[in-house]
CSV table of C-alpha atoms in Angstrom, one decimal:
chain,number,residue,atom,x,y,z
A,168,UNK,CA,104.8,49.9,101.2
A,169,UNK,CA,102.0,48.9,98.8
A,170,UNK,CA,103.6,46.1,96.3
A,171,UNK,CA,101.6,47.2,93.8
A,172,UNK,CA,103.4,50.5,93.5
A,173,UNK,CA,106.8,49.2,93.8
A,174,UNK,CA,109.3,49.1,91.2
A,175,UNK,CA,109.9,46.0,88.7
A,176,UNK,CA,113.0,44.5,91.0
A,177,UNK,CA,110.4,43.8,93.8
A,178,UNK,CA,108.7,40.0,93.9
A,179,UNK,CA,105.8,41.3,95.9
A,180,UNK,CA,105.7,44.2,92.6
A,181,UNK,CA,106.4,41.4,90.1
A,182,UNK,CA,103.9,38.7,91.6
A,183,UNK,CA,101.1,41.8,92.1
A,184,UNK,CA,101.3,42.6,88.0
A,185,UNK,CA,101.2,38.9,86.9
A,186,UNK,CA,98.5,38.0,89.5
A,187,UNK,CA,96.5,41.3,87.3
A,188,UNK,CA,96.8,39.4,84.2
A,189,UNK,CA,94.0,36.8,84.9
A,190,UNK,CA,91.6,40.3,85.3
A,191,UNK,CA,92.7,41.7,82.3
A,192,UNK,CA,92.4,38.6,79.8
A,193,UNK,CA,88.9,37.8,81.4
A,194,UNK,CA,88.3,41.1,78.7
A,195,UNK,CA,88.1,39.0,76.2
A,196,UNK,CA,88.2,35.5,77.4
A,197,UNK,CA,85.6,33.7,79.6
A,198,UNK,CA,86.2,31.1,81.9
A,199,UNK,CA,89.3,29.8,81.0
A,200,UNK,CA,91.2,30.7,84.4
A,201,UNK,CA,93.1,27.3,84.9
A,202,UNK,CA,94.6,28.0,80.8
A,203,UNK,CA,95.6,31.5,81.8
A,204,UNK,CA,97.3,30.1,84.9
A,205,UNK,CA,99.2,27.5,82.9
A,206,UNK,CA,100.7,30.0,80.7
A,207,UNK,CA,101.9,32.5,83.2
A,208,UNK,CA,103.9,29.2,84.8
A,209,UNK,CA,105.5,28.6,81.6
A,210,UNK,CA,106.4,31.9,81.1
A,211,UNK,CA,108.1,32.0,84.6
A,212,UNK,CA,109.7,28.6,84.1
A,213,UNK,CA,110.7,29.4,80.5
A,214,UNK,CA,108.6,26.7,79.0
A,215,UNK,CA,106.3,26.1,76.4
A,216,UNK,CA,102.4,24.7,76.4
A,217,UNK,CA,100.7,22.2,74.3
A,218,UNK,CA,96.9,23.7,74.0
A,219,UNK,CA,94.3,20.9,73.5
A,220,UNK,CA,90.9,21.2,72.8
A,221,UNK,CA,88.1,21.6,69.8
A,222,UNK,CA,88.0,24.5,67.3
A,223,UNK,CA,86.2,28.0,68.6
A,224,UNK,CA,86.8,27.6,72.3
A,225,UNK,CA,88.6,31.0,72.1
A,226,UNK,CA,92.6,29.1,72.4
A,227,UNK,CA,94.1,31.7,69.7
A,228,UNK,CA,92.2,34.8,71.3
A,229,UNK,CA,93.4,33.4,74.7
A,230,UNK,CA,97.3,33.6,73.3
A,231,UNK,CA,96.8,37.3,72.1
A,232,UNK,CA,95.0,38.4,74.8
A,233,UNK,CA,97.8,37.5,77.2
A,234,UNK,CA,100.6,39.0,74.9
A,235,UNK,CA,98.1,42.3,74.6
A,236,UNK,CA,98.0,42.1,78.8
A,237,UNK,CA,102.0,41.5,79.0
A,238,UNK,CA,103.2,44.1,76.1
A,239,UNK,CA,104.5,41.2,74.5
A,240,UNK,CA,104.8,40.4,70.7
A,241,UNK,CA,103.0,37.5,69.1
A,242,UNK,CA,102.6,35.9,66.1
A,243,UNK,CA,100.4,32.8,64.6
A,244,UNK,CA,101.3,30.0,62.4
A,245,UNK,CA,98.6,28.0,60.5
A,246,UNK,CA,100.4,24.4,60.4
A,247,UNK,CA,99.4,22.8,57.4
A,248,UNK,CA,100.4,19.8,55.1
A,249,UNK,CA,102.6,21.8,52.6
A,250,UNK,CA,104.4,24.3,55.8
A,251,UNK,CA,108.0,24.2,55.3
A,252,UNK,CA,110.7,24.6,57.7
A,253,UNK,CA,111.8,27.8,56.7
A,254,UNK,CA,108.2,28.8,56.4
A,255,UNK,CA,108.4,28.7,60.5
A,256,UNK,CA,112.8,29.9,61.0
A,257,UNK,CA,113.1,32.3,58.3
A,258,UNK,CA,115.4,32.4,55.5
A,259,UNK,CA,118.0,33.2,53.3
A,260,UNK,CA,116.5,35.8,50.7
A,261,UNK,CA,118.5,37.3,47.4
A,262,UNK,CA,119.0,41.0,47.5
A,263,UNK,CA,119.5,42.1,43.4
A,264,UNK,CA,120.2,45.7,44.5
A,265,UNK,CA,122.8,44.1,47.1
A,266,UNK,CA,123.9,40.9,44.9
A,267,UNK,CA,123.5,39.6,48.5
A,268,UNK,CA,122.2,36.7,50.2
A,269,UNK,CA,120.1,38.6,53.4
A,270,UNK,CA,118.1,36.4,56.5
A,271,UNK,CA,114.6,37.1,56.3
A,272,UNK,CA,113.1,36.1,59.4
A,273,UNK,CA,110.3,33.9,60.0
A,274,UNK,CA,107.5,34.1,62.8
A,275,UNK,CA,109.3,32.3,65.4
A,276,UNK,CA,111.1,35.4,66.0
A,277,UNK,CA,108.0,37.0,68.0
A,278,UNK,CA,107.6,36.5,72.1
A,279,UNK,CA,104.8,34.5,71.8
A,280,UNK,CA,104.5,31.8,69.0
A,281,UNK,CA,101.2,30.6,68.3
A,282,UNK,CA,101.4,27.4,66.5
A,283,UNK,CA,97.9,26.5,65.6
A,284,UNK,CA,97.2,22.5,64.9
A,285,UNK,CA,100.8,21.5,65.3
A,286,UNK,CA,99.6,18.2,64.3
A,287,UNK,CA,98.6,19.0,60.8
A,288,UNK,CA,102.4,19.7,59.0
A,289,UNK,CA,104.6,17.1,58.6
A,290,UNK,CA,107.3,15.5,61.3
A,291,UNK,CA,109.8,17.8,59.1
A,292,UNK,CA,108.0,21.0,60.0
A,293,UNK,CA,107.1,20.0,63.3
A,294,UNK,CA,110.9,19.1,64.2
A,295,UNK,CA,112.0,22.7,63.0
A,296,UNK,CA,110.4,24.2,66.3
A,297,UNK,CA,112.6,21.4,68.5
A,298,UNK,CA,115.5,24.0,68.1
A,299,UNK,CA,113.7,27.0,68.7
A,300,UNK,CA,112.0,25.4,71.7
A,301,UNK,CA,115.0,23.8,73.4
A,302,UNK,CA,118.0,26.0,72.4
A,303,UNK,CA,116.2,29.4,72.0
A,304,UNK,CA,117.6,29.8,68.5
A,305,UNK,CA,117.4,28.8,65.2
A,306,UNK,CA,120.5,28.4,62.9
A,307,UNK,CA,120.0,28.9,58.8
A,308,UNK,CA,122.8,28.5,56.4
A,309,UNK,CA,125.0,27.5,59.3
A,310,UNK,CA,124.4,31.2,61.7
A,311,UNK,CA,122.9,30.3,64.7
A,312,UNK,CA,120.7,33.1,65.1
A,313,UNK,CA,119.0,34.2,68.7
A,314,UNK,CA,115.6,34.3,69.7
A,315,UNK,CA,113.6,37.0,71.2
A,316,UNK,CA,113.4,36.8,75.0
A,317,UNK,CA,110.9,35.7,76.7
A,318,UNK,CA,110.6,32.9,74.4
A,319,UNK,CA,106.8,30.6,74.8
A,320,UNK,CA,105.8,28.6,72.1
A,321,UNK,CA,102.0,27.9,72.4
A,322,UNK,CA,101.4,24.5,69.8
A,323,UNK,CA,97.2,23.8,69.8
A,324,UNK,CA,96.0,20.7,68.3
A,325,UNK,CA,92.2,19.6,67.9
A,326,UNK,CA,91.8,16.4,70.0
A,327,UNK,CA,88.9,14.7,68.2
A,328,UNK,CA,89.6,14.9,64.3
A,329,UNK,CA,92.9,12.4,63.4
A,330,UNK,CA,92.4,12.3,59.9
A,331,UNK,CA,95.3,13.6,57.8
A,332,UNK,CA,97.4,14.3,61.2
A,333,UNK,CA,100.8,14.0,61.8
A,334,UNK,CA,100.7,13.3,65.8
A,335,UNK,CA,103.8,14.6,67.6
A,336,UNK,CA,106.4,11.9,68.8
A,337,UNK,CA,107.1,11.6,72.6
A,338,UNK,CA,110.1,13.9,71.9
A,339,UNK,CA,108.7,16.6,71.2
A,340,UNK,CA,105.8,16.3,73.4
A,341,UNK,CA,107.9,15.9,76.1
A,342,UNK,CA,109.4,19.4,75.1
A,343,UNK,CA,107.0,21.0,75.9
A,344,UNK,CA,106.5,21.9,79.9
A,345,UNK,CA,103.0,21.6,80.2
A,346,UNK,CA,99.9,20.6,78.2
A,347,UNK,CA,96.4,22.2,79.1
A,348,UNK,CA,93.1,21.5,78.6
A,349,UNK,CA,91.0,24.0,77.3
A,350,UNK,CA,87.2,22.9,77.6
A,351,UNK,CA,84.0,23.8,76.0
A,352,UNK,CA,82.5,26.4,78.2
A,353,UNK,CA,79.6,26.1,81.2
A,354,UNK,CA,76.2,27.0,80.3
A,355,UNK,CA,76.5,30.8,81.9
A,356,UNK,CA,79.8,31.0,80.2
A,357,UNK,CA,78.3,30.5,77.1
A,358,UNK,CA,76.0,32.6,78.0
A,359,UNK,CA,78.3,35.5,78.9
A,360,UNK,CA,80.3,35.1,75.7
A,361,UNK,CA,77.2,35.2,72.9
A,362,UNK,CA,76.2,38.6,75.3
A,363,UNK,CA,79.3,40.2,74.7
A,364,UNK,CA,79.3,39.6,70.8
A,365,UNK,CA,75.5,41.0,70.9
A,366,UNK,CA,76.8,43.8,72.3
A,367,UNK,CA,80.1,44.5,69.6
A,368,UNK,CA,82.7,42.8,71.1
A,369,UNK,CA,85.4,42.0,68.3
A,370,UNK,CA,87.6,39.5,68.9
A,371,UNK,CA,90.0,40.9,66.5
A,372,UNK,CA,90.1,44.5,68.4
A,373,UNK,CA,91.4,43.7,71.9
A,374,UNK,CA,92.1,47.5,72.5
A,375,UNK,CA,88.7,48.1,72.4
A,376,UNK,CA,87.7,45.4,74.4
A,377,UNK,CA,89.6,47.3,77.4
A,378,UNK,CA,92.4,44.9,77.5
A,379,UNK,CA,95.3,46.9,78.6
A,380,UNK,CA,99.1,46.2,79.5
A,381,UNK,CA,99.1,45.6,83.8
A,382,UNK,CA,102.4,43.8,83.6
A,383,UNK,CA,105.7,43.9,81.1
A,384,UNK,CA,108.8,42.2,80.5
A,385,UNK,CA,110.7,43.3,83.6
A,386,UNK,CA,108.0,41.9,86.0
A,387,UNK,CA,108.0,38.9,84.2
A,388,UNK,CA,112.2,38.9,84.8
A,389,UNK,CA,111.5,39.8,88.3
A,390,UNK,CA,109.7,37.2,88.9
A,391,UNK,CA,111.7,34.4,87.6
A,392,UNK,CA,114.5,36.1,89.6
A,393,UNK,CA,112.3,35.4,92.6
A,394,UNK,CA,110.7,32.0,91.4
A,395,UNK,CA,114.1,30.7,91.4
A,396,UNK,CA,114.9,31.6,94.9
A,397,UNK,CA,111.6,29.8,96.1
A,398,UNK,CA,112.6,26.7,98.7
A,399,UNK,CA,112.4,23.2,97.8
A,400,UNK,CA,113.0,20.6,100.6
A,401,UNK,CA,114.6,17.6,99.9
A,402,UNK,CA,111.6,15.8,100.7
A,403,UNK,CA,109.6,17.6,98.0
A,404,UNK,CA,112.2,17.0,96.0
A,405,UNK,CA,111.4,12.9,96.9
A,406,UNK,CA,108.1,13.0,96.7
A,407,UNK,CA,108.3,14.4,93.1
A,408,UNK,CA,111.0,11.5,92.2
A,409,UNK,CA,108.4,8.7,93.6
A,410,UNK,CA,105.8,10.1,91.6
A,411,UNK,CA,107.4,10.2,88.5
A,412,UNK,CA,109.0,6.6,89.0
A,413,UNK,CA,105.6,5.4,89.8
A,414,UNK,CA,104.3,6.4,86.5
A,415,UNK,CA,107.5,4.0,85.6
A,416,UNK,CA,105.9,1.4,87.4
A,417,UNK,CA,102.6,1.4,86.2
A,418,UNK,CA,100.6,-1.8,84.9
A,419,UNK,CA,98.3,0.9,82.6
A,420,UNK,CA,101.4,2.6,80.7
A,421,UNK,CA,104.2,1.4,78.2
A,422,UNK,CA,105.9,4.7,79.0
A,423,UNK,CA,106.6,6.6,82.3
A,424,UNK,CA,107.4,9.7,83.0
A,425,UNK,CA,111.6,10.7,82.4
A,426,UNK,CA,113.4,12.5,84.3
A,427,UNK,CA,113.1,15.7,82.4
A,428,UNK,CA,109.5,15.2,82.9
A,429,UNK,CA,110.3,14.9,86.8
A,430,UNK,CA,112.2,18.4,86.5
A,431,UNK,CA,109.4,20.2,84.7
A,432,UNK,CA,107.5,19.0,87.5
A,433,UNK,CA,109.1,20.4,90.4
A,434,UNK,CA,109.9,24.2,88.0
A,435,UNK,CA,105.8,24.2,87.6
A,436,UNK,CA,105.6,23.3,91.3
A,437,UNK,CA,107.6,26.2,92.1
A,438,UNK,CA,106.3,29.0,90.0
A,439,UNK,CA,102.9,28.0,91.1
A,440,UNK,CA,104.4,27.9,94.7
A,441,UNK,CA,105.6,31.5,94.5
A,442,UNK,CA,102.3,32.4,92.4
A,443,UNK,CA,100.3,31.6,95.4
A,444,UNK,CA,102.3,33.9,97.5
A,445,UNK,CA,105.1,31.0,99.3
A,446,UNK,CA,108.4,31.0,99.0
A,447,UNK,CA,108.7,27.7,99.2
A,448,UNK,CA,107.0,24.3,97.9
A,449,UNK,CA,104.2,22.2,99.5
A,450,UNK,CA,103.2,18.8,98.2
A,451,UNK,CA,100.1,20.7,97.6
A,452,UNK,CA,102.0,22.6,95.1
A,453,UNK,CA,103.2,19.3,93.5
A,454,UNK,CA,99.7,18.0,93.0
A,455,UNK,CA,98.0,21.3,91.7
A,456,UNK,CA,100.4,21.0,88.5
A,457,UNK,CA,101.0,17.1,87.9
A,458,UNK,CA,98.1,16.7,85.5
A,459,UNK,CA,99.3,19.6,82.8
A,460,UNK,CA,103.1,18.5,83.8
A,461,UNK,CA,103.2,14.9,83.1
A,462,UNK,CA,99.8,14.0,81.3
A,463,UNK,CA,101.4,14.1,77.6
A,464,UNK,CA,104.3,12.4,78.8
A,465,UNK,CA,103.1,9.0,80.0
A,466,UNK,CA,101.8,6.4,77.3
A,467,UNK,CA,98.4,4.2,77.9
A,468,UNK,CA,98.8,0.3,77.0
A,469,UNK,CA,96.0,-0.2,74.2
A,470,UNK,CA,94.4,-2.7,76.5
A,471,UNK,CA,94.4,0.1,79.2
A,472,UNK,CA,92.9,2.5,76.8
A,473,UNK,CA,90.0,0.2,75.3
A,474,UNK,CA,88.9,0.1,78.6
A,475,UNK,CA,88.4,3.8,79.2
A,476,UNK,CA,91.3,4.6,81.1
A,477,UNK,CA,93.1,8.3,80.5
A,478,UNK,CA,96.7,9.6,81.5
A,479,UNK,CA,94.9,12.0,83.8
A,480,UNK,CA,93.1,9.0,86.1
A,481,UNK,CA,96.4,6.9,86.1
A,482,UNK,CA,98.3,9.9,87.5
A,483,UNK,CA,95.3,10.9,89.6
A,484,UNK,CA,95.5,7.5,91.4
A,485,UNK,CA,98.9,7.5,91.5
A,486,UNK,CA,98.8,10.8,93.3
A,487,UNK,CA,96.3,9.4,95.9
A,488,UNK,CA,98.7,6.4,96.4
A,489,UNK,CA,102.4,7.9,96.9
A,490,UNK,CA,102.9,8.8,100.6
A,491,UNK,CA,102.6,13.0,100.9
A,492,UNK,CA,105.9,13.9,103.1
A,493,UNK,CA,104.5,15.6,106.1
């Protein structure tokens, strides 16, 4: 049977549709493969992503284009200084006709939240999303009120201006599953991109651009259905723990890695795992996603950092020094 014509319920179906989406966005985004994998883990493990990198290297296109390829709703929230809470949750709204109080809900109620420069609004604004994030809900006026589902919140912030930021505490960083990178293009993929605008690509119209649906919600709940049946033996299961408590250990950092950090770990590991077309985990699996995993939750020493050391190269050696189970 070809999986690509089987119905939602299948994993070889499910994986086949998601596997499409990295064709489809490459419509409208250029070389940005490693982002577009990053997202589809979160999705599967129900997890948000912290997006880093400099203005106009296409993070907000890269957000609708993968709602546009998944049928999924989105919406985008410019974090600023004078955002409010209920500017994000919604709220309660008098009706004169009514001589009611009625919820008016905010953007967080979408699929896909894109919340651009997360460090711009206050630690008030930015701890209305801890909620939403963790609990899948948001509760106004005392009503807890459900979110949409899937659920991804998809927080950018620039990492080279500081000035009038408001940098997230190691809460809520470590909220969020994963945090990608999203570079400044190569030369030819520069190239590519300035070709496609000279010839009318509008980055506002991703219809015309040819991006198309390939995969909806109930491949994406397929999936997870099959993620979470991928095999994890116990010594994966180790060799993720001695990771994680090396980070612990480490003369470069004042702060390791907690164990929530150790179970986003091994759900990326897995996703990625089944992604790849295993049902179960290699260490392989473990090192492909402990960068975007665990870089935002480890903290340099200053010493460490006026040196030129980065959360990436400490967990980098650290990789190359825990024993791989064989």
């Amino acid at each position: 049977m070809d999986p690509t014509t089987d119905n939602a319920g299948s994993s070889g179906g499910a994986r086949s549709a998601l596997e499409s989406l990295r064709t489809e966005i490459s419509k409208a985004v250029v070389g940005q493969d490693p982002a577009v994998t990053g997202l589809v883990v979160a999705l599967l493990c129900r997890g948000h992503v912290l997006l880093e990198g400099v203005p106009g290297v296409a993070k907000t296109l890269l957000v609708r284009a993968l709602a546009a390829s998944l049928e999924l709703d989105t919406k985008r929230v410019q974090f600023t200084p004078d955002l409010m809470p209920s500017d994000v949750t919604g709220s309660l709204v008098y009706d004169a006709r009514s001589t009611e109080f009625s919820f008016q809900p905010g953007p967080v109620f979408t699929n896909l939240l894109l919340a651009d420069e997360i460090n711009r609004t206050p630690p008030k604004t930015q701890s209305s999303l801890l909620e939403a994030m963790e609990e899948r809900q948001v509760t106004v006026d005392g009503t807890p009120r459900p979110l949409p589902e899937p659920f991804l919140v998809a927080a950018t912030q620039n990492p080279v201006e500081y000035e009038g930021t408001y940098p997230l505490p190691e809460a809520q960083l470590d909220r969020f599953l994963l945090k990608l990178t999203v570079p400044l293009p190569s030369r030819q993929d520069e190239i590519d991109v300035l070709t496609r605008h000279a010839d009318g690509f509008n980055p506002r119209d991703l219809r015309a651009a040819g991006v198309r649906p390939v995969a909806g919600p109930e491949d994406l709940e397929a999936a997870r259905a099959a993620v979470a049946k991928t095999a994890v033996s116990p010594e994966i299961t180790a060799y993720v723990v001695d990771v994680c408590r090396a980070t612990r250990e480490s003369p470069s950092l004042t702060l390791g890695v907690s164990p929530r950090g150790a179970t986003a770990l091994l759900s990326a590991a897995r996703a990625w795992a089944w992604l790849t077309g295993r049902d179960y985990v290699i260490p392989d699996d473990v090192k492909a996603l402990a960068l975007p995993a665990l870089r935002h939750r480890v903290q340099l020493r200053p010493e460490a950092e006026m040196e030129g050391v980065t959360a990436d190269s400490v967990i980098t050696a650290i990789l190359a020094h825990v024993p791989v189970p064989r």
